[in-house]
Amino acid sequence: MRIAVTGGAGFIGSNFVAFFCKNHPTDEIVNIDKMTYAANPMTLEFLEIYENHKFFKIDICNFDEMENILNGCDVVVHFAAETHVDRSLQNAEDFLTTDVLGTFRILEIVKKSKSLKKYIHISTDEVYGSIEAGSFTENSPLNPTNPYAASKAAADLLVLSYLKCYRIPAIIVRFTNNFGPFQHPEKFIPLAITNAMENKKIPLYGDGTQVRDWLFVQDTCRAIEVIIDRGKTGEIYNVSAHQERQNKQVLFKILSLLGKDENLIVQVPDRVAHDRRYSLSCEKIQELGFEPVFNFEKGIEVTVKWYERNQQWWKTVKDKDEFKKYYKNRYPGL
Ligand SMILES: NC(=O)c1ccc[n+]([C@@H]2O[C@H](COP(=O)([O-])OP(=O)(O)OC[C@H]3O[C@@H](n4cnc5c(N)ncnc54)[C@H](O)[C@@H]3O)[C@@H](O)[C@H]2O)c1
């Protein structure tokens, strides 16, 4: 089988490429990434050991190059996206371009393709918005509350329309918050780990009681593997590990693992329209036989150790002017 992965130099995409190459040595993995600010070239060095993997620097919005590269592939797993909510609140243009237009271009190729048997569209719990109690099912209405989530919801709706109009072989997968190795240090958990290691203040939005449901990235990779194998086209699958934690609880855990003092935490003004809680009901993916393996405590230990052992990986990102400018603007005074 030849499988194309978009966004394979990013956080979840690179973990998935490594996971799939290891577990499916006779399959061929085509990795497509534009290498935006969110992609670290050092991640590709980690992937070089897999001989069944080939990297191509391509923008998913480039129809001709994408059509050429997807020609002959059996499966596409589409991760590539602009993903950071805070950046989408500053400027949403790239989100609309990549997340919506980029997805549209891929859908047009899938519509025409003779080789593709499955298009796995990677989405997020954020498309449902916030929920005070209970959990969203795959049939819950979409109610995004920030430009990132809106761009992902728009992409999901496009996929649904192509399913109806053209019967393309699409499956939508909606995950809760992921954590693990290779995540960009602008994101909540890696920022906390790396700032703590540098003895720098750790920003906590508002009162820190927002709840996220944490899924270790290896479990995400296993869920996608199950969906490639036996997911039904035309379906939507929610995926979570039912491990809800308040943001401040996550920070306390990280600091205790690193032996650092809780006074490194500094409250900063809350994100505008910050969703209070995300929660997904996952019975459909369970019916396919998927159960997460990592609990939060094990996953966070593995993650902290990875950032301790791979300091050059995140230091090269944090040392960039682009990151420093973003950080100063987002957290003035820190
Ligand atoms: N991280 C999470 O917690 C989470 C949770 C649920 C869903 N998701 C979804 O999973 C996917 C991957 O998320 P992530 O956290 O790994 O993101 P990421 O930001 O770490 O990686 C995104 C990758 O996409 C690439 N990319 C961006 N624009 C591109 C373009 N125009 N053409 C080609 N490549 C491009 C970037 O270079 C980067 O390597 C996204 O679709 C995201 O919405 C993420």
Coordinates of C-alpha atoms and ligand atoms in Angstrom, one line a residue:
M1 CA 0.0 0.0 0.0
R2 CA 1.2 3.5 -0.7
I3 CA -0.1 6.0 1.9
A4 CA 0.3 9.8 1.7
V5 CA 0.5 11.9 4.9
T6 CA 0.1 15.7 4.7
G7 CA 1.6 17.7 7.5
G8 CA 4.0 14.8 8.3
A9 CA 6.7 17.2 9.6
G10 CA 4.4 18.6 12.3
F11 CA 3.5 17.2 15.7
I12 CA 0.9 14.5 15.1
G13 CA 1.9 13.9 11.5
S14 CA 5.5 13.1 12.3
N15 CA 4.5 10.8 15.1
F16 CA 2.2 9.1 12.7
V17 CA 4.8 8.7 10.0
A18 CA 7.2 7.1 12.4
F19 CA 4.6 4.9 13.9
F20 CA 3.3 3.7 10.5
C21 CA 6.7 3.2 9.0
K22 CA 7.7 1.0 12.0
N23 CA 4.6 -1.1 12.0
H24 CA 4.1 -1.4 8.2
P25 CA 7.6 -1.9 6.8
T26 CA 6.3 -3.1 3.5
D27 CA 4.1 -0.1 2.9
E28 CA 5.4 3.1 1.3
I29 CA 4.8 6.4 3.1
V30 CA 4.8 9.7 1.2
N31 CA 5.2 12.6 3.5
I32 CA 4.0 16.0 2.2
D33 CA 4.7 19.2 4.2
K34 CA 5.2 22.9 3.3
M35 CA 7.6 23.3 6.3
T36 CA 5.9 26.4 7.8
Y37 CA 7.1 27.9 11.0
A38 CA 5.3 25.0 12.8
A39 CA 7.6 22.4 11.2
N40 CA 11.0 21.7 12.7
P41 CA 13.6 20.5 10.0
M42 CA 15.2 18.4 12.8
T43 CA 12.0 16.3 12.9
L44 CA 12.7 15.2 9.4
E45 CA 16.2 14.0 10.5
F46 CA 14.5 11.7 13.1
L47 CA 12.4 10.3 10.2
E48 CA 15.3 9.6 7.9
I49 CA 15.9 6.2 9.5
Y50 CA 12.8 4.8 7.9
E51 CA 13.6 3.5 4.4
N52 CA 9.9 3.2 3.4
H53 CA 9.4 6.9 4.0
K54 CA 10.0 9.8 1.4
F55 CA 9.6 13.5 2.1
F56 CA 8.3 16.1 -0.3
K57 CA 8.2 19.8 0.4
I58 CA 4.9 20.9 -1.1
D59 CA 2.1 23.3 -0.2
I60 CA -1.2 21.4 -0.1
C61 CA -2.8 24.4 -1.9
N62 CA -0.7 23.7 -5.0
F63 CA -3.2 21.6 -7.0
D64 CA -0.8 20.4 -9.7
E65 CA 2.0 19.3 -7.4
M66 CA -0.5 17.6 -5.1
E67 CA -2.3 15.8 -7.9
N68 CA 1.0 14.5 -9.2
I69 CA 2.2 13.3 -5.8
L70 CA -1.1 11.7 -4.8
N71 CA -1.3 9.8 -8.1
G72 CA -1.0 6.1 -7.3
C73 CA -1.6 6.5 -3.6
D74 CA -4.1 4.2 -1.9
V75 CA -4.8 6.3 1.2
V76 CA -4.4 9.9 2.2
V77 CA -4.2 11.0 5.9
H78 CA -4.7 14.8 5.9
F79 CA -3.1 16.4 9.0
A80 CA -1.7 19.6 7.4
A81 CA -3.2 22.7 8.9
E82 CA -2.6 25.9 10.7
T83 CA -3.3 24.8 14.2
H84 CA -2.5 27.4 16.9
V85 CA -5.7 29.1 18.3
D86 CA -3.8 32.1 19.6
R87 CA -2.2 32.8 16.2
S88 CA -5.7 32.5 14.6
L89 CA -6.9 35.2 16.9
Q90 CA -4.1 37.5 15.7
N91 CA -4.5 36.7 12.0
A92 CA -6.8 34.1 10.6
E93 CA -5.8 34.4 6.9
D94 CA -3.4 31.5 6.8
F95 CA -6.0 29.3 8.6
L96 CA -8.6 29.9 5.9
T97 CA -6.0 29.4 3.1
T98 CA -4.5 26.1 4.4
D99 CA -7.4 24.6 6.4
V100 CA -10.2 25.4 4.0
L101 CA -8.7 26.1 0.6
G102 CA -6.0 23.4 1.0
T103 CA -8.7 20.8 2.0
F104 CA -10.8 21.8 -0.9
R105 CA -7.9 21.3 -3.3
I106 CA -7.3 17.8 -1.8
L107 CA -11.0 16.9 -2.1
E108 CA -10.9 17.9 -5.8
I109 CA -8.0 15.5 -6.3
V110 CA -9.8 12.7 -4.3
K111 CA -12.9 13.2 -6.4
K112 CA -11.0 12.6 -9.6
S113 CA -8.6 9.9 -8.4
K114 CA -8.8 6.4 -9.6
S115 CA -6.3 5.0 -7.1
L116 CA -7.4 6.4 -3.7
K117 CA -9.5 4.1 -1.6
K118 CA -9.6 6.1 1.6
Y119 CA -9.3 9.8 2.4
I120 CA -8.9 10.3 6.2
H121 CA -9.7 13.8 7.2
I122 CA -8.1 14.8 10.5
S123 CA -10.3 17.2 12.5
T124 CA -10.7 18.3 16.1
D125 CA -13.0 18.3 19.1
E126 CA -12.9 22.1 18.8
V127 CA -15.4 22.1 16.0
Y128 CA -18.1 21.3 18.5
G129 CA -17.2 24.1 20.8
S130 CA -17.4 24.0 24.6
I131 CA -19.7 21.8 26.7
E132 CA -20.3 22.3 30.4
A133 CA -21.4 18.7 31.2
G134 CA -21.8 15.5 29.1
S135 CA -20.0 14.8 25.8
F136 CA -20.5 15.5 22.1
T137 CA -21.4 12.7 19.8
E138 CA -20.5 12.6 16.1
N139 CA -24.0 13.9 15.3
S140 CA -23.7 17.0 17.6
P141 CA -24.0 20.3 15.8
L142 CA -20.8 22.2 14.9
N143 CA -20.3 25.4 17.0
P144 CA -16.8 26.7 16.7
T145 CA -15.8 29.6 18.8
N146 CA -12.5 30.8 17.4
P147 CA -11.1 31.3 13.8
Y148 CA -8.9 28.1 14.0
A149 CA -11.9 26.0 15.0
A150 CA -14.1 27.7 12.4
S151 CA -11.6 26.9 9.7
K152 CA -11.5 23.3 10.7
A153 CA -15.4 23.2 10.9
A154 CA -15.6 24.7 7.4
A155 CA -13.2 22.0 6.1
D156 CA -15.3 19.3 7.8
L157 CA -18.5 20.7 6.1
L158 CA -16.7 20.6 2.8
V159 CA -15.8 17.0 3.3
L160 CA -19.4 16.2 4.2
S161 CA -20.7 17.9 1.1
Y162 CA -18.2 15.9 -1.1
L163 CA -19.4 12.7 0.5
K164 CA -23.0 13.6 -0.3
C165 CA -22.4 15.0 -3.8
Y166 CA -19.6 12.8 -5.2
R167 CA -19.5 9.8 -2.8
I168 CA -15.8 10.2 -2.2
P169 CA -14.3 7.6 0.1
A170 CA -13.9 10.0 3.0
I171 CA -13.8 9.5 6.8
I172 CA -13.6 12.3 9.3
V173 CA -11.7 11.8 12.6
R174 CA -12.1 14.3 15.5
F175 CA -9.6 14.1 18.3
T176 CA -9.3 15.7 21.7
N177 CA -6.1 17.6 22.7
N178 CA -3.0 15.6 21.9
F179 CA 0.3 15.6 23.8
G180 CA 3.6 13.9 23.3
P181 CA 7.1 14.3 21.7
F182 CA 7.7 16.6 18.7
Q183 CA 5.0 19.2 19.6
H184 CA 5.9 22.8 18.9
P185 CA 7.0 24.7 22.1
E186 CA 4.3 27.4 21.5
K187 CA 1.6 24.9 22.6
F188 CA 0.5 24.6 26.2
I189 CA 2.3 21.4 27.4
P190 CA 5.6 21.9 25.6
L191 CA 5.7 25.5 26.6
A192 CA 5.2 24.6 30.2
I193 CA 7.9 21.8 30.1
T194 CA 10.5 23.9 28.3
N195 CA 9.9 27.1 30.3
A196 CA 10.2 25.1 33.5
M197 CA 13.4 23.6 32.3
E198 CA 14.8 27.1 31.6
N199 CA 13.5 28.3 35.0
K200 CA 11.2 30.8 33.1
K201 CA 7.8 31.9 34.1
I202 CA 4.9 29.6 32.8
P203 CA 1.8 31.5 31.6
L204 CA -1.5 30.2 32.8
Y205 CA -4.6 31.6 31.1
G206 CA -7.2 33.0 33.5
D207 CA -7.9 31.0 36.6
G208 CA -6.6 27.8 34.9
T209 CA -9.8 25.8 35.5
Q210 CA -10.5 25.2 31.8
V211 CA -10.8 21.5 31.2
R212 CA -9.1 19.6 28.3
D213 CA -9.4 15.9 27.6
W214 CA -5.8 14.6 27.0
L215 CA -4.9 12.0 24.4
F216 CA -1.3 10.7 24.1
V217 CA -0.1 11.0 20.5
Q218 CA 0.8 7.3 20.2
D219 CA -2.9 6.4 20.9
T220 CA -3.9 8.8 18.2
C221 CA -1.6 7.0 15.8
R222 CA -3.2 3.7 16.8
A223 CA -6.7 5.1 16.3
I224 CA -5.8 6.2 12.8
E225 CA -4.3 2.8 12.0
V226 CA -7.6 1.2 13.1
I227 CA -9.6 3.6 10.9
I228 CA -7.4 2.9 7.9
D229 CA -7.9 -0.8 8.4
R230 CA -11.6 -1.0 9.2
G231 CA -13.1 2.5 9.4
K232 CA -16.2 2.8 7.2
T233 CA -16.2 5.5 4.5
G234 CA -18.8 8.1 5.0
E235 CA -18.5 8.0 8.8
I236 CA -17.2 10.4 11.4
Y237 CA -15.3 9.0 14.4
N238 CA -14.6 10.9 17.7
V239 CA -11.4 9.8 19.5
S240 CA -10.5 10.6 23.1
A241 CA -9.0 8.8 26.1
H242 CA -11.5 10.3 28.7
Q243 CA -8.7 11.9 30.7
E244 CA -10.0 15.3 31.7
R245 CA -7.7 17.6 33.5
Q246 CA -7.9 21.3 34.5
N247 CA -5.1 23.3 32.9
K248 CA -3.6 24.2 36.3
Q249 CA -3.6 20.5 37.3
V250 CA -1.5 19.7 34.1
L251 CA 1.0 22.4 35.1
F252 CA 1.3 21.1 38.7
K253 CA 2.0 17.6 37.3
I254 CA 4.7 18.9 34.9
L255 CA 6.4 20.9 37.7
S256 CA 6.4 18.0 40.1
L257 CA 7.9 15.7 37.4
L258 CA 10.7 18.3 36.8
G259 CA 11.2 19.0 40.6
K260 CA 10.4 22.7 40.0
D261 CA 8.5 25.2 42.2
E262 CA 4.9 26.1 41.5
N263 CA 5.7 29.8 41.8
L264 CA 7.0 29.6 38.2
I265 CA 3.3 29.8 37.2
V266 CA 2.0 33.2 36.3
Q267 CA -1.6 34.0 35.6
V268 CA -2.0 35.9 32.3
P269 CA -5.3 37.4 30.9
D270 CA -7.5 34.6 29.6
R271 CA -7.7 33.9 25.8
V272 CA -10.7 35.7 24.3
A273 CA -13.8 33.4 24.1
H274 CA -11.8 30.6 25.7
D275 CA -13.7 27.3 25.6
R276 CA -14.3 26.0 29.1
R277 CA -14.4 22.3 28.4
Y278 CA -14.2 19.8 25.6
S279 CA -15.5 16.3 25.8
L280 CA -16.2 13.6 23.2
S281 CA -18.3 10.4 23.3
C282 CA -16.3 7.7 21.5
E283 CA -18.5 4.7 21.2
K284 CA -18.2 4.4 17.4
I285 CA -14.4 4.0 17.5
Q286 CA -14.7 1.6 20.4
E287 CA -16.9 -0.5 18.3
L288 CA -14.0 -0.8 15.8
G289 CA -12.0 -2.2 18.7
F290 CA -10.0 0.8 19.6
E291 CA -9.0 1.5 23.2
P292 CA -6.3 3.9 24.3
V293 CA -3.3 2.4 26.0
F294 CA -1.5 5.4 27.6
N295 CA -3.0 7.0 30.7
F296 CA -2.2 10.7 31.3
E297 CA 0.4 10.0 34.0
K298 CA 2.4 7.6 31.8
G299 CA 2.1 9.8 28.7
I300 CA 3.2 13.0 30.5
E301 CA 6.2 11.2 32.0
V302 CA 7.2 10.0 28.5
T303 CA 6.7 13.5 27.1
V304 CA 8.7 15.3 29.8
K305 CA 11.6 12.8 29.4
W306 CA 11.5 13.4 25.6
Y307 CA 11.9 17.2 26.0
E308 CA 14.7 16.6 28.6
R309 CA 16.6 14.4 26.2
N310 CA 16.0 16.5 23.0
Q311 CA 16.8 20.0 24.2
Q312 CA 18.4 21.0 20.9
W313 CA 15.2 20.2 19.0
W314 CA 13.1 22.7 21.0
K315 CA 15.9 25.2 21.7
T316 CA 16.4 25.8 18.0
V317 CA 12.7 26.7 17.7
K318 CA 12.6 29.0 20.8
D319 CA 15.8 30.8 19.6
K320 CA 14.3 31.9 16.4
D321 CA 13.3 35.6 16.0
E322 CA 9.9 34.4 14.7
F323 CA 9.2 32.6 18.0
K324 CA 10.6 35.4 20.2
K325 CA 8.4 38.0 18.4
Y326 CA 5.3 35.8 18.8
Y327 CA 6.0 35.2 22.5
K328 CA 6.6 38.8 23.3
N329 CA 3.4 39.8 21.6
R330 CA 1.4 37.0 23.2
Y331 CA 2.8 37.3 26.7
P332 CA 4.0 40.9 27.2
G333 CA 6.2 41.3 30.2
L334 CA 7.1 37.5 30.5
Ligands
LIG1 N1 -2.5 18.9 18.3 C1 -3.7 18.6 18.8 O1 -4.0 18.6 20.0 C2 -4.8 18.3 17.8 C3 -6.0 17.8 18.3 C4 -7.1 17.5 17.4 C5 -6.9 17.6 16.1 N2 -5.7 18.1 15.6 C6 -5.5 18.3 14.2 O2 -4.4 17.4 13.8 C7 -3.7 17.9 12.7 C8 -2.2 18.1 13.0 O3 -2.1 18.9 14.2 P1 -0.7 19.2 14.8 O4 -0.9 19.6 16.2 O5 0.3 18.1 14.5 O6 -0.2 20.5 14.0 P2 1.2 21.1 13.8 O7 0.9 22.6 13.7 O8 2.2 20.6 14.7 O9 1.6 20.6 12.3 C9 1.0 21.1 11.1 C10 1.9 20.7 10.0 O10 1.2 21.1 8.8 C11 2.2 21.7 7.9 N3 1.5 22.7 7.0 C12 0.8 23.8 7.4 N4 0.3 24.4 6.3 C13 0.6 23.6 5.2 C14 0.4 23.7 3.8 N5 -0.3 24.7 3.3 N6 0.8 22.7 3.0 C15 1.5 21.6 3.6 N7 1.8 21.5 4.9 C16 1.4 22.5 5.7 C17 3.1 22.5 8.8 O11 4.4 22.8 8.2 C18 3.3 21.5 10.0 O12 4.3 20.6 9.8 C19 -4.4 19.3 12.4 O13 -5.3 19.1 11.3 C20 -5.1 19.6 13.7 O14 -6.2 20.4 13.4 C21 -4.7 18.5 16.4

